[in-house]
Amino acid sequence: MSNLKISCVVVDDEPMALNLVESYVEKTPFLLLKKKCSSAIEALQFIKQEPVDLLFLDIQMPDLTGIEFSKMLPKETRVIFTTAFDQYALEGFKVEALDYLLKPFDYAEFLAAANKANTWFELIKGKKQPVISEEKEFLFVKSEYKQLRIKLADVLYFEGLKDYIKIWLKDNPKSILTLMSLKTLEQELPSSQFMRVHRSFIVSLKNIEVIERSQIIINKQRITVSEQYKPKFLEFIKKNSF
């Protein structure tokens, strides 16, 4: 079991709602309450002095709304919105909130959202980062509550989907889905074997079958090499051409 503690602040202008979320936080073992605030401005002042991992943030508040406040946060600080109005769900998605709790919510709903945050921070803080052997032969990823051992030789390509990655393997028509960013994965993969060719794709260099203009074909999948990554990819082709 992880010993990770997620530091958090609860922000709500309604005293009853503020106290309820505070009580939920205090009985959740992996959450560490740093402060409860009755306004976004108060929370902003606190966070400038003491950064935290997570905010449980009401949306409709005077002076500064939760949506406006979330856009001012450091990128490493994540948000779970709490609100009585479901029309804000799309805006919550746009600012990449980890979850969206619609009032009134019970502890089971709160815990489900908190567990999502726990999974996120375990990955980010290295508790469950992909573990790659010194020989660069395999990695472990978490998928559906299991740690799966993935042989790098079997990987065709990685496909990024916001906070998740699809891992496409040889002789496997279904992908493996794991909570991770492509940027994090890219830093861990051996550059001699894998290359990022698009904001959404990292490919296995040895499994490229065809290069057609600005597209790579791997296992019948066409992957476009974007302008940002084209110089590095063209250099790879030049070094391996005869």
mmCIF file of C-alpha atoms in Angstrom:
data_model
loop_
_atom_site.group_PDB
_atom_site.id
_atom_site.type_symbol
_atom_site.label_atom_id
_atom_site.label_comp_id
_atom_site.label_asym_id
_atom_site.label_seq_id
_atom_site.Cartn_x
_atom_site.Cartn_y
_atom_site.Cartn_z
ATOM 1 C CA MET A 1 0.000 0.000 0.000
ATOM 2 C CA SER A 2 1.290 3.462 -0.862
ATOM 3 C CA ASN A 3 2.289 5.897 1.894
ATOM 4 C CA LEU A 4 1.530 8.835 -0.375
ATOM 5 C CA LYS A 5 -0.156 11.779 1.321
ATOM 6 C CA ILE A 6 -1.931 14.263 -0.933
ATOM 7 C CA SER A 7 -1.942 17.759 0.525
ATOM 8 C CA CYS A 8 -5.190 19.564 -0.192
ATOM 9 C CA VAL A 9 -7.259 22.681 0.361
ATOM 10 C CA VAL A 10 -11.064 22.819 0.470
ATOM 11 C CA VAL A 11 -12.666 25.961 -0.973
ATOM 12 C CA ASP A 12 -16.383 26.767 -0.681
ATOM 13 C CA ASP A 13 -18.307 29.906 0.255
ATOM 14 C CA GLU A 14 -21.098 27.877 1.897
ATOM 15 C CA PRO A 15 -20.146 26.970 5.509
ATOM 16 C CA MET A 16 -22.168 23.724 5.580
ATOM 17 C CA ALA A 17 -20.641 22.479 2.315
ATOM 18 C CA LEU A 18 -17.171 23.526 3.486
ATOM 19 C CA ASN A 19 -17.517 21.609 6.742
ATOM 20 C CA LEU A 20 -18.924 18.529 4.997
ATOM 21 C CA VAL A 21 -16.013 18.251 2.547
ATOM 22 C CA GLU A 22 -13.601 18.914 5.417
ATOM 23 C CA SER A 23 -15.081 15.942 7.294
ATOM 24 C CA TYR A 24 -14.759 13.751 4.173
ATOM 25 C CA VAL A 25 -11.109 14.743 3.729
ATOM 26 C CA GLU A 26 -10.267 14.049 7.365
ATOM 27 C CA LYS A 27 -11.564 10.479 7.224
ATOM 28 C CA THR A 28 -9.720 9.679 3.993
ATOM 29 C CA PRO A 29 -6.289 8.255 4.977
ATOM 30 C CA PHE A 30 -4.293 9.458 1.962
ATOM 31 C CA LEU A 31 -5.578 13.057 2.084
ATOM 32 C CA LEU A 32 -3.889 15.706 4.233
ATOM 33 C CA LEU A 33 -5.981 18.835 4.803
ATOM 34 C CA LYS A 34 -3.827 21.968 4.851
ATOM 35 C CA LYS A 35 -6.585 24.565 4.988
ATOM 36 C CA LYS A 36 -10.256 25.247 4.359
ATOM 37 C CA CYS A 37 -11.128 28.552 2.715
ATOM 38 C CA SER A 38 -14.410 30.387 2.208
ATOM 39 C CA SER A 39 -13.253 32.143 -0.965
ATOM 40 C CA ALA A 40 -10.946 31.606 -3.920
ATOM 41 C CA ILE A 41 -9.036 34.765 -3.005
ATOM 42 C CA GLU A 42 -8.282 33.408 0.470
ATOM 43 C CA ALA A 43 -7.160 30.095 -1.066
ATOM 44 C CA LEU A 44 -4.958 31.877 -3.612
ATOM 45 C CA GLN A 45 -3.158 33.796 -0.865
ATOM 46 C CA PHE A 46 -2.553 30.574 1.065
ATOM 47 C CA ILE A 47 -1.297 28.594 -1.937
ATOM 48 C CA LYS A 48 1.205 31.328 -2.805
ATOM 49 C CA GLN A 49 2.788 30.714 0.595
ATOM 50 C CA GLU A 50 2.293 26.964 0.775
ATOM 51 C CA PRO A 51 1.699 25.049 -2.500
ATOM 52 C CA VAL A 52 -0.563 22.006 -2.302
ATOM 53 C CA ASP A 53 -1.320 19.026 -4.527
ATOM 54 C CA LEU A 54 -5.102 19.149 -4.755
ATOM 55 C CA LEU A 55 -8.050 21.511 -4.414
ATOM 56 C CA PHE A 56 -11.647 20.551 -3.710
ATOM 57 C CA LEU A 57 -13.055 23.656 -5.322
ATOM 58 C CA ASP A 58 -16.569 25.086 -5.490
ATOM 59 C CA ILE A 59 -17.358 26.827 -8.784
ATOM 60 C CA GLN A 60 -19.984 29.472 -8.045
ATOM 61 C CA MET A 61 -18.328 31.882 -5.623
ATOM 62 C CA PRO A 62 -18.315 35.693 -5.391
ATOM 63 C CA ASP A 63 -15.396 37.798 -6.678
ATOM 64 C CA LEU A 64 -13.523 34.893 -8.279
ATOM 65 C CA THR A 65 -15.227 31.731 -9.538
ATOM 66 C CA GLY A 66 -13.714 28.280 -9.202
ATOM 67 C CA ILE A 67 -13.209 28.065 -12.982
ATOM 68 C CA GLU A 68 -11.374 31.409 -13.049
ATOM 69 C CA PHE A 69 -9.287 30.410 -10.029
ATOM 70 C CA SER A 70 -8.339 27.033 -11.527
ATOM 71 C CA LYS A 71 -6.778 28.813 -14.518
ATOM 72 C CA MET A 72 -4.432 30.655 -12.151
ATOM 73 C CA LEU A 73 -3.075 27.563 -10.426
ATOM 74 C CA PRO A 74 0.357 26.013 -11.015
ATOM 75 C CA LYS A 75 0.068 23.140 -13.500
ATOM 76 C CA GLU A 76 1.127 20.598 -10.861
ATOM 77 C CA THR A 77 -1.832 21.545 -8.633
ATOM 78 C CA ARG A 78 -4.894 19.548 -9.618
ATOM 79 C CA VAL A 79 -8.579 20.261 -9.019
ATOM 80 C CA ILE A 80 -11.729 18.339 -8.169
ATOM 81 C CA PHE A 81 -14.722 20.631 -8.653
ATOM 82 C CA THR A 82 -17.675 20.579 -6.249
ATOM 83 C CA THR A 83 -20.794 22.367 -7.434
ATOM 84 C CA ALA A 84 -24.578 22.330 -7.381
ATOM 85 C CA PHE A 85 -24.781 23.196 -11.088
ATOM 86 C CA ASP A 86 -24.180 20.543 -13.735
ATOM 87 C CA GLN A 87 -23.848 23.074 -16.583
ATOM 88 C CA TYR A 88 -20.224 23.632 -15.546
ATOM 89 C CA ALA A 89 -19.125 20.093 -16.434
ATOM 90 C CA LEU A 90 -17.802 21.090 -19.862
ATOM 91 C CA GLU A 91 -15.819 24.012 -18.439
ATOM 92 C CA GLY A 92 -14.396 21.667 -15.808
ATOM 93 C CA PHE A 93 -13.262 19.344 -18.571
ATOM 94 C CA LYS A 94 -11.601 22.213 -20.451
ATOM 95 C CA VAL A 95 -9.418 23.128 -17.471
ATOM 96 C CA GLU A 96 -8.477 19.450 -17.018
ATOM 97 C CA ALA A 97 -10.113 18.879 -13.648
ATOM 98 C CA LEU A 98 -9.492 15.412 -12.225
ATOM 99 C CA ASP A 99 -13.174 15.022 -11.399
ATOM 100 C CA TYR A 100 -16.464 16.843 -10.969
ATOM 101 C CA LEU A 101 -18.699 16.253 -7.918
ATOM 102 C CA LEU A 102 -22.303 17.376 -8.211
ATOM 103 C CA LYS A 103 -23.875 18.517 -4.919
ATOM 104 C CA PRO A 104 -25.290 16.954 -2.875
ATOM 105 C CA PHE A 105 -22.761 14.102 -2.964
ATOM 106 C CA ASP A 106 -22.117 11.440 -0.344
ATOM 107 C CA TYR A 107 -18.841 10.049 0.969
ATOM 108 C CA ALA A 108 -18.817 7.160 -1.520
ATOM 109 C CA GLU A 109 -18.910 9.627 -4.423
ATOM 110 C CA PHE A 110 -16.265 11.785 -2.757
ATOM 111 C CA LEU A 111 -14.022 8.768 -2.171
ATOM 112 C CA ALA A 112 -14.302 7.675 -5.810
ATOM 113 C CA ALA A 113 -13.077 11.110 -6.914
ATOM 114 C CA ALA A 114 -10.333 11.122 -4.262
ATOM 115 C CA ASN A 115 -9.150 7.686 -5.407
ATOM 116 C CA LYS A 116 -8.852 9.029 -8.950
ATOM 117 C CA ALA A 117 -6.622 11.796 -7.591
ATOM 118 C CA ASN A 118 -4.621 9.247 -5.599
ATOM 119 C CA THR A 119 -3.927 7.222 -8.754
ATOM 120 C CA TRP A 120 -2.841 10.376 -10.568
ATOM 121 C CA PHE A 121 -0.415 11.513 -7.855
ATOM 122 C CA GLU A 122 1.034 8.027 -7.357
ATOM 123 C CA LEU A 123 2.058 8.138 -10.999
ATOM 124 C CA ILE A 124 3.327 11.715 -10.939
ATOM 125 C CA LYS A 125 5.266 11.369 -7.691
ATOM 126 C CA GLY A 126 6.968 8.194 -8.837
ATOM 127 C CA LYS A 127 5.199 5.671 -6.650
ATOM 128 C CA LYS A 128 3.964 3.793 -9.678
ATOM 129 C CA GLN A 129 5.974 5.181 -12.533
ATOM 130 C CA PRO A 130 6.886 2.721 -15.261
ATOM 131 C CA VAL A 131 9.823 0.673 -14.022
ATOM 132 C CA ILE A 132 12.256 -0.110 -16.819
ATOM 133 C CA SER A 133 15.092 -2.582 -16.486
ATOM 134 C CA GLU A 134 18.689 -1.535 -17.022
ATOM 135 C CA GLU A 135 18.688 -3.616 -20.201
ATOM 136 C CA LYS A 136 15.635 -1.666 -21.402
ATOM 137 C CA GLU A 137 13.760 -4.854 -22.108
ATOM 138 C CA PHE A 138 10.472 -4.267 -20.317
ATOM 139 C CA LEU A 139 8.350 -1.884 -18.262
ATOM 140 C CA PHE A 140 5.603 -2.265 -15.700
ATOM 141 C CA VAL A 141 2.381 -0.285 -16.088
ATOM 142 C CA LYS A 142 -0.771 -0.148 -14.016
ATOM 143 C CA SER A 143 -3.934 -1.120 -15.878
ATOM 144 C CA GLU A 144 -7.279 -2.126 -14.373
ATOM 145 C CA TYR A 145 -5.842 -2.495 -10.845
ATOM 146 C CA LYS A 146 -3.006 -4.747 -12.084
ATOM 147 C CA GLN A 147 0.687 -4.171 -12.700
ATOM 148 C CA LEU A 148 1.371 -5.517 -16.190
ATOM 149 C CA ARG A 149 4.844 -6.429 -17.463
ATOM 150 C CA ILE A 150 5.200 -5.122 -21.004
ATOM 151 C CA LYS A 151 8.083 -6.333 -23.181
ATOM 152 C CA LEU A 152 9.420 -3.361 -25.124
ATOM 153 C CA ALA A 153 10.132 -5.639 -28.078
ATOM 154 C CA ASP A 154 6.391 -6.308 -28.356
ATOM 155 C CA VAL A 155 5.357 -2.640 -28.415
ATOM 156 C CA LEU A 156 4.300 -1.253 -31.803
ATOM 157 C CA TYR A 157 3.487 2.258 -30.614
ATOM 158 C CA PHE A 158 2.091 4.320 -27.753
ATOM 159 C CA GLU A 159 -0.952 6.517 -28.337
ATOM 160 C CA GLY A 160 -1.638 9.442 -25.990
ATOM 161 C CA LEU A 161 -5.213 10.295 -24.996
ATOM 162 C CA LYS A 162 -5.115 13.277 -22.626
ATOM 163 C CA ASP A 163 -4.046 11.800 -19.249
ATOM 164 C CA TYR A 164 -4.013 8.225 -20.531
ATOM 165 C CA ILE A 165 -1.899 6.133 -22.906
ATOM 166 C CA LYS A 166 -2.942 3.262 -25.137
ATOM 167 C CA ILE A 167 -0.190 0.678 -25.581
ATOM 168 C CA TRP A 168 -0.471 -1.239 -28.852
ATOM 169 C CA LEU A 169 1.333 -4.595 -28.946
ATOM 170 C CA LYS A 170 2.189 -7.180 -31.586
ATOM 171 C CA ASP A 171 -0.377 -9.958 -32.021
ATOM 172 C CA ASN A 172 -2.835 -8.173 -29.744
ATOM 173 C CA PRO A 173 -5.874 -6.488 -31.363
ATOM 174 C CA LYS A 174 -6.785 -4.691 -28.115
ATOM 175 C CA SER A 175 -4.685 -1.953 -26.574
ATOM 176 C CA ILE A 176 -3.658 -1.689 -22.918
ATOM 177 C CA LEU A 177 -4.891 1.508 -21.259
ATOM 178 C CA THR A 178 -2.860 3.111 -18.478
ATOM 179 C CA LEU A 179 -2.996 6.430 -16.614
ATOM 180 C CA MET A 180 0.197 8.200 -17.654
ATOM 181 C CA SER A 181 1.326 11.095 -19.835
ATOM 182 C CA LEU A 182 3.321 10.648 -23.045
ATOM 183 C CA LYS A 183 5.833 13.192 -21.759
ATOM 184 C CA THR A 184 6.526 11.089 -18.663
ATOM 185 C CA LEU A 185 6.834 7.924 -20.723
ATOM 186 C CA GLU A 186 9.066 9.543 -23.340
ATOM 187 C CA GLN A 187 11.627 10.439 -20.663
ATOM 188 C CA GLU A 188 11.843 6.809 -19.561
ATOM 189 C CA LEU A 189 11.939 4.995 -22.906
ATOM 190 C CA PRO A 190 15.286 4.221 -24.576
ATOM 191 C CA SER A 191 15.744 6.734 -27.403
ATOM 192 C CA SER A 192 17.537 4.130 -29.490
ATOM 193 C CA GLN A 193 14.328 2.089 -29.652
ATOM 194 C CA PHE A 194 11.504 4.624 -29.516
ATOM 195 C CA MET A 195 10.829 8.078 -30.937
ATOM 196 C CA ARG A 196 8.069 10.590 -30.489
ATOM 197 C CA VAL A 197 6.788 11.590 -33.918
ATOM 198 C CA HIS A 198 3.569 13.385 -32.998
ATOM 199 C CA ARG A 199 2.066 14.987 -29.886
ATOM 200 C CA SER A 200 -0.082 11.836 -29.576
ATOM 201 C CA PHE A 201 2.305 9.079 -30.714
ATOM 202 C CA ILE A 202 5.585 7.430 -29.745
ATOM 203 C CA VAL A 203 6.598 4.686 -32.180
ATOM 204 C CA SER A 204 8.838 1.656 -31.992
ATOM 205 C CA LEU A 205 11.550 2.388 -34.552
ATOM 206 C CA LYS A 206 12.254 -1.238 -35.331
ATOM 207 C CA ASN A 207 8.585 -1.960 -36.030
ATOM 208 C CA ILE A 208 8.153 0.706 -38.715
ATOM 209 C CA GLU A 209 7.085 -1.122 -41.871
ATOM 210 C CA VAL A 210 6.685 1.688 -44.403
ATOM 211 C CA ILE A 211 7.446 5.411 -44.561
ATOM 212 C CA GLU A 212 5.239 7.203 -47.064
ATOM 213 C CA ARG A 213 5.805 10.931 -47.361
ATOM 214 C CA SER A 214 5.046 12.239 -43.864
ATOM 215 C CA GLN A 215 3.392 9.090 -42.614
ATOM 216 C CA ILE A 216 4.643 5.976 -40.843
ATOM 217 C CA ILE A 217 2.813 2.687 -41.279
ATOM 218 C CA ILE A 218 2.971 0.215 -38.399
ATOM 219 C CA ASN A 219 0.655 -2.781 -38.396
ATOM 220 C CA LYS A 220 -1.640 -1.069 -40.937
ATOM 221 C CA GLN A 221 -1.904 2.011 -38.716
ATOM 222 C CA ARG A 222 -0.933 5.288 -40.394
ATOM 223 C CA ILE A 223 0.784 7.745 -38.057
ATOM 224 C CA THR A 224 1.601 11.258 -39.249
ATOM 225 C CA VAL A 225 5.013 12.693 -38.438
ATOM 226 C CA SER A 226 4.253 16.257 -37.342
ATOM 227 C CA GLU A 227 6.448 19.227 -38.268
ATOM 228 C CA GLN A 228 7.754 19.573 -34.707
ATOM 229 C CA TYR A 229 9.269 16.070 -34.741
ATOM 230 C CA LYS A 230 10.142 15.776 -38.437
ATOM 231 C CA PRO A 231 13.828 16.956 -38.281
ATOM 232 C CA LYS A 232 14.754 14.303 -35.714
ATOM 233 C CA PHE A 233 12.871 11.612 -37.613
ATOM 234 C CA LEU A 234 14.509 12.558 -40.933
ATOM 235 C CA GLU A 235 17.896 12.316 -39.233
ATOM 236 C CA PHE A 236 17.013 8.799 -38.097
ATOM 237 C CA ILE A 237 16.050 7.823 -41.667
ATOM 238 C CA LYS A 238 19.282 9.270 -43.057
ATOM 239 C CA LYS A 239 21.431 7.342 -40.579
ATOM 240 C CA ASN A 240 19.671 4.082 -41.443
ATOM 241 C CA SER A 241 19.423 4.445 -45.221
ATOM 242 C CA PHE A 242 21.583 2.593 -47.745
#
